[in-house]
PDB file of N, CA and C in Angstrom:
ATOM      1  N   MET A  36     -12.349  17.992   9.204  1.00 81.00           N
ATOM      2  CA  MET A  36     -13.471  17.709   8.270  1.00 81.00           C
ATOM      3  C   MET A  36     -12.918  15.875   7.780  1.00 81.00           C
ATOM      4  N   LYS A  37     -13.930  14.875   7.640  1.00 86.00           N
ATOM      5  CA  LYS A  37     -13.102  13.153   7.814  1.00 86.00           C
ATOM      6  C   LYS A  37     -13.720  12.362   6.136  1.00 86.00           C
ATOM      7  N   LYS A  38     -13.084  12.651   5.992  1.00 90.00           N
ATOM      8  CA  LYS A  38     -12.985  11.655   4.568  1.00 90.00           C
ATOM      9  C   LYS A  38     -12.151  10.587   4.591  1.00 90.00           C
ATOM     10  N   ASP A  39     -12.867  10.605   3.576  1.00 92.00           N
ATOM     11  CA  ASP A  39     -12.108   8.933   3.288  1.00 92.00           C
ATOM     12  C   ASP A  39     -11.799   8.918   2.555  1.00 92.00           C
ATOM     13  N   ALA A  40     -10.364   7.459   1.991  1.00 96.00           N
ATOM     14  CA  ALA A  40      -9.072   6.770   2.711  1.00 96.00           C
ATOM     15  C   ALA A  40      -9.234   5.195   2.285  1.00 96.00           C
ATOM     16  N   TRP A  41      -8.008   4.936   1.922  1.00 97.00           N
ATOM     17  CA  TRP A  41      -7.526   3.509   2.202  1.00 97.00           C
ATOM     18  C   TRP A  41      -5.656   3.320   2.204  1.00 97.00           C
ATOM     19  N   VAL A  42      -5.757   2.742   2.824  1.00 97.00           N
ATOM     20  CA  VAL A  42      -4.575   1.727   3.468  1.00 97.00           C
ATOM     21  C   VAL A  42      -4.203   0.370   3.092  1.00 97.00           C
ATOM     22  N   LEU A  43      -2.621   0.544   2.888  1.00 97.00           N
ATOM     23  CA  LEU A  43      -2.967  -0.958   2.670  1.00 97.00           C
ATOM     24  C   LEU A  43      -2.238  -2.162   3.751  1.00 97.00           C
ATOM     25  N   ARG A  44      -2.637  -2.950   4.499  1.00 97.00           N
ATOM     26  CA  ARG A  44      -2.875  -3.715   5.420  1.00 97.00           C
ATOM     27  C   ARG A  44      -1.491  -5.372   4.598  1.00 97.00           C
ATOM     28  N   LEU A  45      -0.730  -5.230   6.400  1.00 96.00           N
ATOM     29  CA  LEU A  45      -0.749  -6.633   5.442  1.00 96.00           C
ATOM     30  C   LEU A  45      -1.231  -8.196   5.942  1.00 96.00           C
ATOM     31  N   LYS A  46      -1.754  -8.318   4.503  1.00 97.00           N
ATOM     32  CA  LYS A  46      -2.052  -9.715   4.860  1.00 97.00           C
ATOM     33  C   LYS A  46      -1.447 -10.737   6.234  1.00 97.00           C
ATOM     34  N   ASP A  47      -2.827 -11.246   6.837  1.00 95.00           N
ATOM     35  CA  ASP A  47      -3.013 -12.146   8.057  1.00 95.00           C
ATOM     36  C   ASP A  47      -1.221 -13.217   7.574  1.00 95.00           C
ATOM     37  N   GLU A  48      -1.411 -14.118   6.511  1.00 96.00           N
ATOM     38  CA  GLU A  48      -0.362 -15.443   5.954  1.00 96.00           C
ATOM     39  C   GLU A  48       0.924 -14.531   6.254  1.00 96.00           C
ATOM     40  N   PHE A  49       1.029 -13.771   4.989  1.00 95.00           N
ATOM     41  CA  PHE A  49       2.529 -13.290   5.482  1.00 95.00           C
ATOM     42  C   PHE A  49       2.803 -11.596   7.274  1.00 95.00           C
ATOM     43  N   ASN A  50       2.248 -11.824   7.748  1.00 95.00           N
ATOM     44  CA  ASN A  50       2.958 -11.429   9.345  1.00 95.00           C
ATOM     45  C   ASN A  50       3.103 -11.547   9.919  1.00 95.00           C
ATOM     46  N   ASP A  51       4.621 -11.994  10.420  1.00 92.00           N
ATOM     47  CA  ASP A  51       4.962 -12.238  11.730  1.00 92.00           C
ATOM     48  C   ASP A  51       4.168 -12.115  12.928  1.00 92.00           C
ATOM     49  N   SER A  52       3.712 -10.987  12.531  1.00 91.00           N
ATOM     50  CA  SER A  52       3.578  -9.996  14.097  1.00 91.00           C
ATOM     51  C   SER A  52       1.952 -10.115  14.228  1.00 91.00           C
ATOM     52  N   LYS A  53       2.126  -9.773  15.624  1.00 90.00           N
ATOM     53  CA  LYS A  53       0.913 -10.701  16.256  1.00 90.00           C
ATOM     54  C   LYS A  53      -0.031  -9.115  16.597  1.00 90.00           C
ATOM     55  N   ALA A  54       0.758  -7.799  15.817  1.00 94.00           N
ATOM     56  CA  ALA A  54      -0.236  -6.974  15.204  1.00 94.00           C
ATOM     57  C   ALA A  54      -0.657  -6.608  13.878  1.00 94.00           C
ATOM     58  N   PRO A  55      -1.191  -5.760  14.188  1.00 96.00           N
ATOM     59  CA  PRO A  55      -1.373  -5.891  11.856  1.00 96.00           C
ATOM     60  C   PRO A  55      -0.400  -3.597  11.684  1.00 96.00           C
ATOM     61  N   GLN A  56      -0.042  -4.690  10.481  1.00 95.00           N
ATOM     62  CA  GLN A  56       0.731  -3.879  10.435  1.00 95.00           C
ATOM     63  C   GLN A  56       0.262  -3.464   7.939  1.00 95.00           C
ATOM     64  N   TYR A  57       1.375  -2.076   8.376  1.00 95.00           N
ATOM     65  CA  TYR A  57       0.424  -1.254   6.942  1.00 95.00           C
ATOM     66  C   TYR A  57       1.569  -0.674   6.068  1.00 95.00           C
ATOM     67  N   TYR A  58       1.273  -1.292   4.664  1.00 94.00           N
ATOM     68  CA  TYR A  58       2.057  -0.685   4.183  1.00 94.00           C
ATOM     69  C   TYR A  58       2.163   0.920   4.294  1.00 94.00           C
ATOM     70  N   THR A  59       3.758   1.958   4.193  1.00 93.00           N
ATOM     71  CA  THR A  59       4.530   2.668   4.858  1.00 93.00           C
ATOM     72  C   THR A  59       4.971   3.823   2.926  1.00 93.00           C
ATOM     73  N   GLY A  60       5.360   3.046   2.150  1.00 80.00           N
ATOM     74  CA  GLY A  60       6.016   3.552   0.846  1.00 80.00           C
ATOM     75  C   GLY A  60       7.414   4.279   1.764  1.00 80.00           C
ATOM     76  N   ASN A  61       8.126   4.014   2.206  1.00 74.00           N
ATOM     77  CA  ASN A  61       8.958   4.331   2.481  1.00 74.00           C
ATOM     78  C   ASN A  61       9.767   2.483   3.053  1.00 74.00           C
ATOM     79  N   ASP A  62      10.910   2.530   1.621  1.00 66.00           N
ATOM     80  CA  ASP A  62      12.274   0.998   1.946  1.00 66.00           C
ATOM     81  C   ASP A  62      12.409   1.576   2.534  1.00 66.00           C
ATOM     82  N   GLU A  63      13.010   2.254   4.354  1.00 59.00           N
ATOM     83  CA  GLU A  63      13.788   2.130   4.745  1.00 59.00           C
ATOM     84  C   GLU A  63      12.097   1.178   6.240  1.00 59.00           C
ATOM     85  N   ASP A  64      13.507  -0.386   7.099  1.00 56.00           N
ATOM     86  CA  ASP A  64      12.500  -0.882   8.402  1.00 56.00           C
ATOM     87  C   ASP A  64      10.754  -1.428   6.951  1.00 56.00           C
ATOM     88  N   GLU A  65      11.336  -1.903   5.583  1.00 71.00           N
ATOM     89  CA  GLU A  65      10.711  -3.349   5.113  1.00 71.00           C
ATOM     90  C   GLU A  65       9.930  -2.689   4.443  1.00 71.00           C
ATOM     91  N   GLY A  66       9.290  -0.645   4.333  1.00 86.00           N
ATOM     92  CA  GLY A  66       7.541   0.002   4.084  1.00 86.00           C
ATOM     93  C   GLY A  66       6.995   0.057   4.855  1.00 86.00           C
ATOM     94  N   LEU A  67       6.692  -0.640   5.925  1.00 91.00           N
ATOM     95  CA  LEU A  67       5.753  -1.036   7.823  1.00 91.00           C
ATOM     96  C   LEU A  67       6.432  -0.512   8.208  1.00 91.00           C
ATOM     97  N   THR A  68       3.857  -0.344   9.648  1.00 92.00           N
ATOM     98  CA  THR A  68       3.900   0.340  10.018  1.00 92.00           C
ATOM     99  C   THR A  68       3.243  -0.313  10.952  1.00 92.00           C
ATOM    100  N   LYS A  69       3.338  -0.760  12.277  1.00 93.00           N
ATOM    101  CA  LYS A  69       2.181  -0.887  13.615  1.00 93.00           C
ATOM    102  C   LYS A  69       0.788   0.336  13.718  1.00 93.00           C
ATOM    103  N   ASP A  70       1.764   1.287  13.017  1.00 92.00           N
ATOM    104  CA  ASP A  70       1.301   1.749  13.688  1.00 92.00           C
ATOM    105  C   ASP A  70       0.374   2.456  12.486  1.00 92.00           C
ATOM    106  N   LEU A  71      -1.166   2.731  12.235  1.00 91.00           N
ATOM    107  CA  LEU A  71      -2.151   3.405  10.839  1.00 91.00           C
ATOM    108  C   LEU A  71      -1.369   4.997  10.650  1.00 91.00           C
ATOM    109  N   ARG A  72      -1.171   5.870  12.257  1.00 89.00           N
ATOM    110  CA  ARG A  72      -0.468   7.318  11.625  1.00 89.00           C
ATOM    111  C   ARG A  72       0.688   7.445  10.312  1.00 89.00           C
ATOM    112  N   GLU A  73       0.698   5.821  10.280  1.00 91.00           N
ATOM    113  CA  GLU A  73       2.439   6.761   9.285  1.00 91.00           C
ATOM    114  C   GLU A  73       1.977   5.678   8.463  1.00 91.00           C
ATOM    115  N   ALA A  74       0.379   5.247   8.163  1.00 94.00           N
ATOM    116  CA  ALA A  74       0.552   4.183   7.379  1.00 94.00           C
ATOM    117  C   ALA A  74       0.501   5.215   5.065  1.00 94.00           C
ATOM    118  N   ASN A  75       0.683   4.602   4.326  1.00 93.00           N
ATOM    119  CA  ASN A  75       0.126   5.606   3.547  1.00 93.00           C
ATOM    120  C   ASN A  75      -1.159   5.528   2.904  1.00 93.00           C
ATOM    121  N   ILE A  76      -1.598   6.669   3.081  1.00 94.00           N
ATOM    122  CA  ILE A  76      -2.635   6.620   2.949  1.00 94.00           C
ATOM    123  C   ILE A  76      -2.895   6.907   1.489  1.00 94.00           C
ATOM    124  N   ILE A  77      -3.692   6.114   1.173  1.00 95.00           N
ATOM    125  CA  ILE A  77      -4.235   6.414  -0.417  1.00 95.00           C
ATOM    126  C   ILE A  77      -5.652   7.519  -0.598  1.00 95.00           C
ATOM    127  N   TYR A  78      -5.904   7.880  -1.416  1.00 95.00           N
ATOM    128  CA  TYR A  78      -7.542   7.888  -1.707  1.00 95.00           C
ATOM    129  C   TYR A  78      -8.711   8.670  -2.615  1.00 95.00           C
ATOM    130  N   ASP A  79      -7.180   7.985  -3.628  1.00 96.00           N
ATOM    131  CA  ASP A  79      -7.841   7.528  -4.714  1.00 96.00           C
ATOM    132  C   ASP A  79      -7.106   6.517  -4.818  1.00 96.00           C
ATOM    133  N   LYS A  80      -8.848   5.306  -5.061  1.00 97.00           N
ATOM    134  CA  LYS A  80      -8.006   3.626  -4.599  1.00 97.00           C
ATOM    135  C   LYS A  80      -7.388   3.019  -6.016  1.00 97.00           C
ATOM    136  N   ASP A  81      -8.678   3.894  -6.515  1.00 97.00           N
ATOM    137  CA  ASP A  81      -8.079   2.957  -8.327  1.00 97.00           C
ATOM    138  C   ASP A  81      -7.545   3.970  -9.843  1.00 97.00           C
ATOM    139  N   ALA A  82      -7.257   5.224  -8.958  1.00 97.00           N
ATOM    140  CA  ALA A  82      -5.725   6.000  -9.427  1.00 97.00           C
ATOM    141  C   ALA A  82      -4.213   4.847  -9.202  1.00 97.00           C
ATOM    142  N   ALA A  83      -4.837   4.785  -7.286  1.00 96.00           N
ATOM    143  CA  ALA A  83      -3.125   3.821  -7.196  1.00 96.00           C
ATOM    144  C   ALA A  83      -3.111   2.159  -8.060  1.00 96.00           C
ATOM    145  N   GLU A  84      -4.469   1.555  -7.448  1.00 97.00           N
ATOM    146  CA  GLU A  84      -3.997   0.494  -8.996  1.00 97.00           C
ATOM    147  C   GLU A  84      -3.373   0.502  -9.796  1.00 97.00           C
ATOM    148  N   ILE A  85      -4.300   2.050 -10.700  1.00 97.00           N
ATOM    149  CA  ILE A  85      -3.288   2.080 -12.010  1.00 97.00           C
ATOM    150  C   ILE A  85      -1.872   2.459 -12.010  1.00 97.00           C
ATOM    151  N   TRP A  86      -1.794   3.007 -11.254  1.00 96.00           N
ATOM    152  CA  TRP A  86       0.339   3.375 -10.989  1.00 96.00           C
ATOM    153  C   TRP A  86       0.595   1.841 -10.505  1.00 96.00           C
ATOM    154  N   MET A  87      -0.002   1.345 -10.581  1.00 95.00           N
ATOM    155  CA  MET A  87       0.855  -0.098  -9.397  1.00 95.00           C
ATOM    156  C   MET A  87       1.435  -1.273 -10.931  1.00 95.00           C
ATOM    157  N   LYS A  88      -0.133  -0.626 -11.673  1.00 97.00           N
ATOM    158  CA  LYS A  88       0.070  -2.054 -13.500  1.00 97.00           C
ATOM    159  C   LYS A  88       0.467  -0.880 -13.913  1.00 97.00           C
ATOM    160  N   LYS A  89       0.863  -0.294 -14.137  1.00 97.00           N
ATOM    161  CA  LYS A  89       1.671   0.341 -15.007  1.00 97.00           C
ATOM    162  C   LYS A  89       3.419  -0.027 -14.653  1.00 97.00           C
ATOM    163  N   TRP A  90       3.224   0.101 -12.999  1.00 95.00           N
ATOM    164  CA  TRP A  90       4.463   0.774 -12.922  1.00 95.00           C
ATOM    165  C   TRP A  90       5.581  -1.293 -12.951  1.00 95.00           C
ATOM    166  N   GLU A  91       4.816  -1.572 -12.832  1.00 96.00           N
ATOM    167  CA  GLU A  91       4.521  -3.297 -12.465  1.00 96.00           C
ATOM    168  C   GLU A  91       5.632  -3.189 -14.613  1.00 96.00           C
ATOM    169  N   GLU A  92       4.415  -2.882 -15.145  1.00 96.00           N
ATOM    170  CA  GLU A  92       4.310  -3.059 -16.708  1.00 96.00           C
ATOM    171  C   GLU A  92       6.094  -2.895 -17.530  1.00 96.00           C
ATOM    172  N   ALA A  93       5.842  -1.073 -16.931  1.00 96.00           N
ATOM    173  CA  ALA A  93       6.896  -1.174 -16.592  1.00 96.00           C
ATOM    174  C   ALA A  93       8.641  -0.848 -16.075  1.00 96.00           C
ATOM    175  N   ILE A  94       8.414  -1.886 -15.386  1.00 96.00           N
ATOM    176  CA  ILE A  94       9.139  -2.722 -15.257  1.00 96.00           C
ATOM    177  C   ILE A  94       9.996  -3.855 -15.778  1.00 96.00           C
ATOM    178  N   PHE A  95       8.679  -4.828 -15.786  1.00 96.00           N
ATOM    179  CA  PHE A  95       8.664  -6.316 -16.863  1.00 96.00           C
ATOM    180  C   PHE A  95       8.808  -6.113 -17.831  1.00 96.00           C
ATOM    181  N   LYS A  96       8.649  -5.101 -18.528  1.00 96.00           N
ATOM    182  CA  LYS A  96       8.807  -4.142 -19.678  1.00 96.00           C
ATOM    183  C   LYS A  96      10.613  -3.768 -19.951  1.00 96.00           C
ATOM    184  N   LYS A  97      11.764  -3.728 -18.732  1.00 96.00           N
ATOM    185  CA  LYS A  97      12.376  -2.843 -19.094  1.00 96.00           C
ATOM    186  C   LYS A  97      13.507  -3.874 -18.688  1.00 96.00           C
ATOM    187  N   PHE A  98      13.022  -4.988 -17.921  1.00 96.00           N
ATOM    188  CA  PHE A  98      13.373  -5.639 -17.089  1.00 96.00           C
ATOM    189  C   PHE A  98      13.674  -7.502 -16.913  1.00 96.00           C
ATOM    190  N   GLY A  99      12.638  -7.660 -18.076  1.00 95.00           N
ATOM    191  CA  GLY A  99      12.130  -8.308 -18.406  1.00 95.00           C
ATOM    192  C   GLY A  99      11.175  -9.118 -17.592  1.00 95.00           C
ATOM    193  N   ASN A 100      10.207 -10.067 -17.755  1.00 91.00           N
ATOM    194  CA  ASN A 100       9.092 -10.649 -17.149  1.00 91.00           C
ATOM    195  C   ASN A 100       9.862 -12.092 -14.994  1.00 91.00           C
ATOM    196  N   ASP A 101      11.168 -11.140 -15.469  1.00 92.00           N
ATOM    197  CA  ASP A 101      11.818 -12.143 -14.339  1.00 92.00           C
ATOM    198  C   ASP A 101      11.902 -11.064 -12.689  1.00 92.00           C
ATOM    199  N   ALA A 102      11.045 -10.343 -13.148  1.00 93.00           N
ATOM    200  CA  ALA A 102      12.196  -9.023 -12.409  1.00 93.00           C
ATOM    201  C   ALA A 102      11.578  -8.638 -11.715  1.00 93.00           C
ATOM    202  N   ILE A 103      11.817  -8.572 -10.067  1.00 90.00           N
ATOM    203  CA  ILE A 103      11.772  -8.443  -9.006  1.00 90.00           C
ATOM    204  C   ILE A 103      10.714  -7.076  -8.881  1.00 90.00           C
ATOM    205  N   CYS A 104       9.258  -6.806  -8.703  1.00 89.00           N
ATOM    206  CA  CYS A 104       8.706  -5.575  -9.231  1.00 89.00           C
ATOM    207  C   CYS A 104       7.435  -5.770  -7.019  1.00 89.00           C
ATOM    208  N   ASN A 105       8.378  -5.414  -6.682  1.00 87.00           N
ATOM    209  CA  ASN A 105       7.705  -4.919  -5.303  1.00 87.00           C
ATOM    210  C   ASN A 105       6.467  -4.194  -5.320  1.00 87.00           C
ATOM    211  N   ALA A 106       6.721  -2.680  -5.653  1.00 87.00           N
ATOM    212  CA  ALA A 106       5.668  -2.038  -5.918  1.00 87.00           C
ATOM    213  C   ALA A 106       4.985  -2.924  -6.816  1.00 87.00           C
ATOM    214  N   GLY A 107       4.975  -2.680  -7.296  1.00 92.00           N
ATOM    215  CA  GLY A 107       3.601  -3.833  -8.900  1.00 92.00           C
ATOM    216  C   GLY A 107       2.174  -3.790  -8.329  1.00 92.00           C
ATOM    217  N   TYR A 108       1.485  -3.798  -8.678  1.00 95.00           N
ATOM    218  CA  TYR A 108      -0.046  -4.302  -8.356  1.00 95.00           C
ATOM    219  C   TYR A 108      -0.259  -6.326  -8.467  1.00 95.00           C
ATOM    220  N   THR A 109       0.028  -6.580  -7.872  1.00 94.00           N
ATOM    221  CA  THR A 109       0.163  -8.195  -8.275  1.00 94.00           C
ATOM    222  C   THR A 109       1.463  -8.875  -7.634  1.00 94.00           C
ATOM    223  N   HIS A 110       2.488  -7.889  -6.942  1.00 92.00           N
ATOM    224  CA  HIS A 110       2.869  -8.328  -5.666  1.00 92.00           C
ATOM    225  C   HIS A 110       2.109  -8.233  -4.482  1.00 92.00           C
ATOM    226  N   MET A 111       1.967  -6.657  -4.774  1.00 94.00           N
ATOM    227  CA  MET A 111       0.928  -5.568  -3.799  1.00 94.00           C
ATOM    228  C   MET A 111      -0.187  -6.057  -2.879  1.00 94.00           C
ATOM    229  N   MET A 112      -1.004  -6.948  -4.214  1.00 96.00           N
ATOM    230  CA  MET A 112      -2.681  -7.509  -3.757  1.00 96.00           C
ATOM    231  C   MET A 112      -2.862  -8.681  -3.853  1.00 96.00           C
ATOM    232  N   LYS A 113      -1.135  -9.510  -3.788  1.00 96.00           N
ATOM    233  CA  LYS A 113      -0.691 -10.857  -2.871  1.00 96.00           C
ATOM    234  C   LYS A 113      -0.631 -10.942  -1.642  1.00 96.00           C
ATOM    235  N   HIS A 114       0.328  -9.396  -1.400  1.00 95.00           N
ATOM    236  CA  HIS A 114       1.064  -9.075  -0.216  1.00 95.00           C
ATOM    237  C   HIS A 114      -0.531  -8.985   0.946  1.00 95.00           C
ATOM    238  N   PHE A 115      -1.042  -8.015   0.240  1.00 96.00           N
ATOM    239  CA  PHE A 115      -1.850  -6.441   0.959  1.00 96.00           C
ATOM    240  C   PHE A 115      -3.170  -6.656   0.308  1.00 96.00           C
ATOM    241  N   GLU A 116      -3.804  -6.555   1.830  1.00 97.00           N
ATOM    242  CA  GLU A 116      -5.006  -5.747   1.588  1.00 97.00           C
ATOM    243  C   GLU A 116      -5.547  -3.789   1.825  1.00 97.00           C
ATOM    244  N   TRP A 117      -6.617  -4.757   0.671  1.00 98.00           N
ATOM    245  CA  TRP A 117      -6.937  -3.393   0.949  1.00 98.00           C
ATOM    246  C   TRP A 117      -7.708  -2.603   2.506  1.00 98.00           C
ATOM    247  N   VAL A 118      -7.979  -1.850   2.859  1.00 97.00           N
ATOM    248  CA  VAL A 118      -8.729  -1.462   3.884  1.00 97.00           C
ATOM    249  C   VAL A 118      -8.901  -0.383   4.098  1.00 97.00           C
ATOM    250  N   GLN A 119     -10.606  -0.020   3.779  1.00 96.00           N
ATOM    251  CA  GLN A 119     -11.290   1.623   4.018  1.00 96.00           C
ATOM    252  C   GLN A 119     -11.175   2.596   5.996  1.00 96.00           C
ATOM    253  N   VAL A 120      -9.871   3.971   5.583  1.00 95.00           N
ATOM    254  CA  VAL A 120      -9.876   4.505   6.675  1.00 95.00           C
ATOM    255  C   VAL A 120     -10.627   5.282   6.941  1.00 95.00           C
ATOM    256  N   GLU A 121     -11.565   6.116   7.833  1.00 93.00           N
ATOM    257  CA  GLU A 121     -11.884   7.625   7.898  1.00 93.00           C
ATOM    258  C   GLU A 121     -10.859   8.521   7.896  1.00 93.00           C
ATOM    259  N   VAL A 122     -10.366   9.603   7.663  1.00 90.00           N
ATOM    260  CA  VAL A 122      -9.037  11.286   7.733  1.00 90.00           C
ATOM    261  C   VAL A 122      -9.374  11.948   7.744  1.00 90.00           C
ATOM    262  N   GLU A 123      -9.038  12.166   9.244  1.00 86.00           N
ATOM    263  CA  GLU A 123      -9.920  14.371   9.752  1.00 86.00           C
ATOM    264  C   GLU A 123      -8.586  14.668   9.877  1.00 86.00           C
ATOM    265  N   GLU A 124      -9.532  15.562   8.493  1.00 79.00           N
ATOM    266  CA  GLU A 124      -8.550  16.725   8.036  1.00 79.00           C
ATOM    267  C   GLU A 124      -8.733  18.308   9.447  1.00 79.00           C
ATOM    268  N   VAL A 125      -7.646  18.160  10.080  1.00 77.00           N
ATOM    269  CA  VAL A 125      -7.843  18.894  10.950  1.00 77.00           C
ATOM    270  C   VAL A 125      -6.836  20.707  10.185  1.00 77.00           C
ATOM    271  N   ASP A 126      -7.280  21.385  10.881  1.00 76.00           N
ATOM    272  CA  ASP A 126      -7.007  23.057   9.691  1.00 76.00           C
ATOM    273  C   ASP A 126      -6.634  23.981  10.712  1.00 76.00           C
ATOM    274  N   ILE A 127      -5.472  23.672  10.187  1.00 77.00           N
ATOM    275  CA  ILE A 127      -4.213  24.643  11.990  1.00 77.00           C
ATOM    276  C   ILE A 127      -3.832  25.845  11.030  1.00 77.00           C
ATOM    277  N   ALA A 128      -5.267  26.802  11.721  1.00 69.00           N
ATOM    278  CA  ALA A 128      -5.233  28.265  11.127  1.00 69.00           C
ATOM    279  C   ALA A 128      -3.949  29.368  11.609  1.00 69.00           C
TER     280      ALA A 128
END
């Protein structure tokens, strides 16, 4: 069964690689991958954006408006763009 989903692709102006890079949600290796299969798959883009905004708000409230908030909405939308993908779920029985 195929489902629509989203991934975050690093914007060209921030990508020093010739290949597209995608957000993995991992802290390892800067949280980026060139392999689309390793990207963080988002099924509900609106919910993800709300989470990023709430995370940013919580970080700024706790540490001040100058705090680094890499997973916050402002940072993510500055560096990444949404790309719609189609995910095929495989029934393993």
